[in-house]
Amino acid sequence: MAVLKRSIFEAKVHTVARDSGSLYRRLDTHSHLPPAQAREMEDDWAVDIVRYAMAASPYYEQRYASAGIDAADLRDSSVIQRLPIIERSDVKNHLDQFWCRDVPRKYVRDAKTSGSTGQPLRTGNDARVPLSVLSWRMYSWWGVSPWDNTARVGRWGLQGASLRRNSLRWWPTRQVFLDAGYLDEASLHRFADEVTAVRPRLIEGYLGAVRTFGEFLRDTGRSIPAPVAIGTTAAPLTDPVRRHIQELFAVPVFDQYRCSEIPWMAGECRERSGLHVFSDMRRIEVVNSEGRLLPPGETGDIVVTDLTNRVFPFIRYKLGDRGKLLSGECPCGVSLPRIAPPDGRTADMILLPDGTVIAGGLMTLFSTEPDAVSLFQLHQHADFSITVRVVLTDAPGAREAVDRAVDSLRKRLQGKVPVRVEEVTNLPFTRGKIQYVTSEIPPPDLT
């Protein structure tokens, strides 16, 4: 059957899906270009998308004109670093102006954020770009082929006719889905039945929901055919969480970086020593609070340019995540640059009564005690007090390790607010995802 699926897949990408096949082959070539050649190609494509947006999108036309940047400046690719950084609030407040003029509806693929940051958006991807090909390249690093069966846990929105169309499109490859927003015993049993029947080589989805499925299998004594890999998204994959999920499924767990506005930006390879940036499709920069570029190794705000979207351009778009670029080459042989796993969101902050904002580094609270917890969440109450909710592991001394980590948080907060620990068996989902920092206090205006 595997040989048949591969043969049909290869026939499709040379005929009805030739655009996907062509892009897949180009991406494979790009993955091994000399770094200098790859950077030059990225610069050229960045200038090209800026030039297009300047002419086609009313927002960028006006914004760049206000910044004193015109088409003549694009002769030098260094101008990219001078372009204004776009905030989520800019998109929300000028939504209609971002769309490019005269783009036929058939070229628009709707994209809607979940609103986990408090600002849901309805934007668009360019349907002329076969985005799934980006995942094919990443999966190949995990030992998974694009014609392999997969199981997905997330908010896919496929049902009825759309599910049948998706099944027909991928036939004979099969995909099964579990809605991460509705995880009950019946849906988990049904998904386990489907996974057993389909035997996917990859299980991929929201980190918290994948973990829940693995714990369901463990607690009910059910077993499924072992996949080749587990892929997670929608939350930082900390070392203890990775180990916990690997123990549940007994296969490697891989991280990836993506969002609704700009799908598939980076992904881990077999080395799992950072995420390779898909720099032939997305440009990722890390900047400080003044918007200046930071060198590899320094943590700042992640800014992304989609090099392919000519429907709703995202150019130097601040996602709200914090992270750092990595230096050096990866021993896996892929020459694409790397970024460290994002360190939470800029919206993940604690506010002290005197107005002090504590942001960044909260996701690494247990980095010195990686075996103590499998999951944790910081919740700030309306009176400014903080509850650290922890799902303890069974490691010896786990509770003592948690106390040490929380004591370090108290010192960072200078004792200005009380901090208590609450042991829980699980953490709640928000739109199918786990939020690691929640607060009852409205965030300050940092603009």
Short mmCIF file of N, CA and C in Angstrom, two decimals, residues 153-154 178-181 183 188 205-214 249 429 432-434:
data_model
loop_
_atom_site.label_atom_id
_atom_site.label_comp_id
_atom_site.label_asym_id
_atom_site.label_seq_id
_atom_site.Cartn_x
_atom_site.Cartn_y
_atom_site.Cartn_z
N VAL A 153 -4.55 16.83 15.69
CA VAL A 153 -5.30 17.25 16.87
C VAL A 153 -5.24 18.78 16.92
N GLY A 154 -6.35 19.43 16.66
CA GLY A 154 -6.36 20.89 16.64
C GLY A 154 -7.76 21.41 16.40
N LEU A 178 -8.98 15.14 15.31
CA LEU A 178 -9.59 15.27 16.62
C LEU A 178 -9.68 16.76 16.94
N ASP A 179 -10.87 17.24 17.27
CA ASP A 179 -11.08 18.65 17.60
C ASP A 179 -10.56 18.92 19.01
N ALA A 180 -9.50 19.72 19.10
CA ALA A 180 -8.88 19.99 20.40
C ALA A 180 -9.79 20.81 21.31
N GLY A 181 -10.82 21.43 20.76
CA GLY A 181 -11.72 22.21 21.59
C GLY A 181 -12.77 21.38 22.30
N LEU A 183 -12.53 17.84 23.88
CA LEU A 183 -11.87 16.60 24.26
C LEU A 183 -12.64 15.95 25.41
N LEU A 188 -12.16 11.00 22.44
CA LEU A 188 -10.83 10.42 22.54
C LEU A 188 -10.85 8.94 22.17
N GLY A 205 -0.32 18.21 16.35
CA GLY A 205 -1.39 19.07 16.81
C GLY A 205 -1.00 19.94 17.98
N TYR A 206 -2.01 20.59 18.57
CA TYR A 206 -1.80 21.47 19.72
C TYR A 206 -1.13 20.68 20.84
N LEU A 207 -0.10 21.27 21.42
CA LEU A 207 0.69 20.56 22.41
C LEU A 207 -0.17 20.01 23.55
N GLY A 208 -0.99 20.86 24.15
CA GLY A 208 -1.78 20.41 25.30
C GLY A 208 -2.74 19.30 24.94
N ALA A 209 -3.34 19.37 23.75
CA ALA A 209 -4.30 18.35 23.35
C ALA A 209 -3.60 17.04 22.99
N VAL A 210 -2.42 17.12 22.37
CA VAL A 210 -1.66 15.90 22.09
C VAL A 210 -1.29 15.22 23.40
N ARG A 211 -0.87 16.01 24.37
CA ARG A 211 -0.53 15.45 25.69
C ARG A 211 -1.76 14.80 26.32
N THR A 212 -2.90 15.44 26.21
CA THR A 212 -4.13 14.87 26.78
C THR A 212 -4.45 13.53 26.13
N PHE A 213 -4.28 13.43 24.81
CA PHE A 213 -4.55 12.17 24.13
C PHE A 213 -3.58 11.09 24.61
N GLY A 214 -2.31 11.43 24.77
CA GLY A 214 -1.34 10.45 25.26
C GLY A 214 -1.66 9.99 26.66
N PHE A 249 4.20 8.33 24.25
CA PHE A 249 4.07 7.73 22.92
C PHE A 249 5.28 6.89 22.52
N PHE A 429 -8.00 24.36 28.76
CA PHE A 429 -7.78 24.79 27.39
C PHE A 429 -8.52 26.09 27.13
N GLY A 432 -8.88 25.36 22.62
CA GLY A 432 -8.10 24.18 22.30
C GLY A 432 -6.63 24.28 22.68
N LYS A 433 -6.19 25.43 23.20
CA LYS A 433 -4.79 25.62 23.54
C LYS A 433 -4.64 25.89 25.03
N ILE A 434 -3.43 25.66 25.54
CA ILE A 434 -3.11 25.99 26.92
C ILE A 434 -2.43 27.35 26.94
#
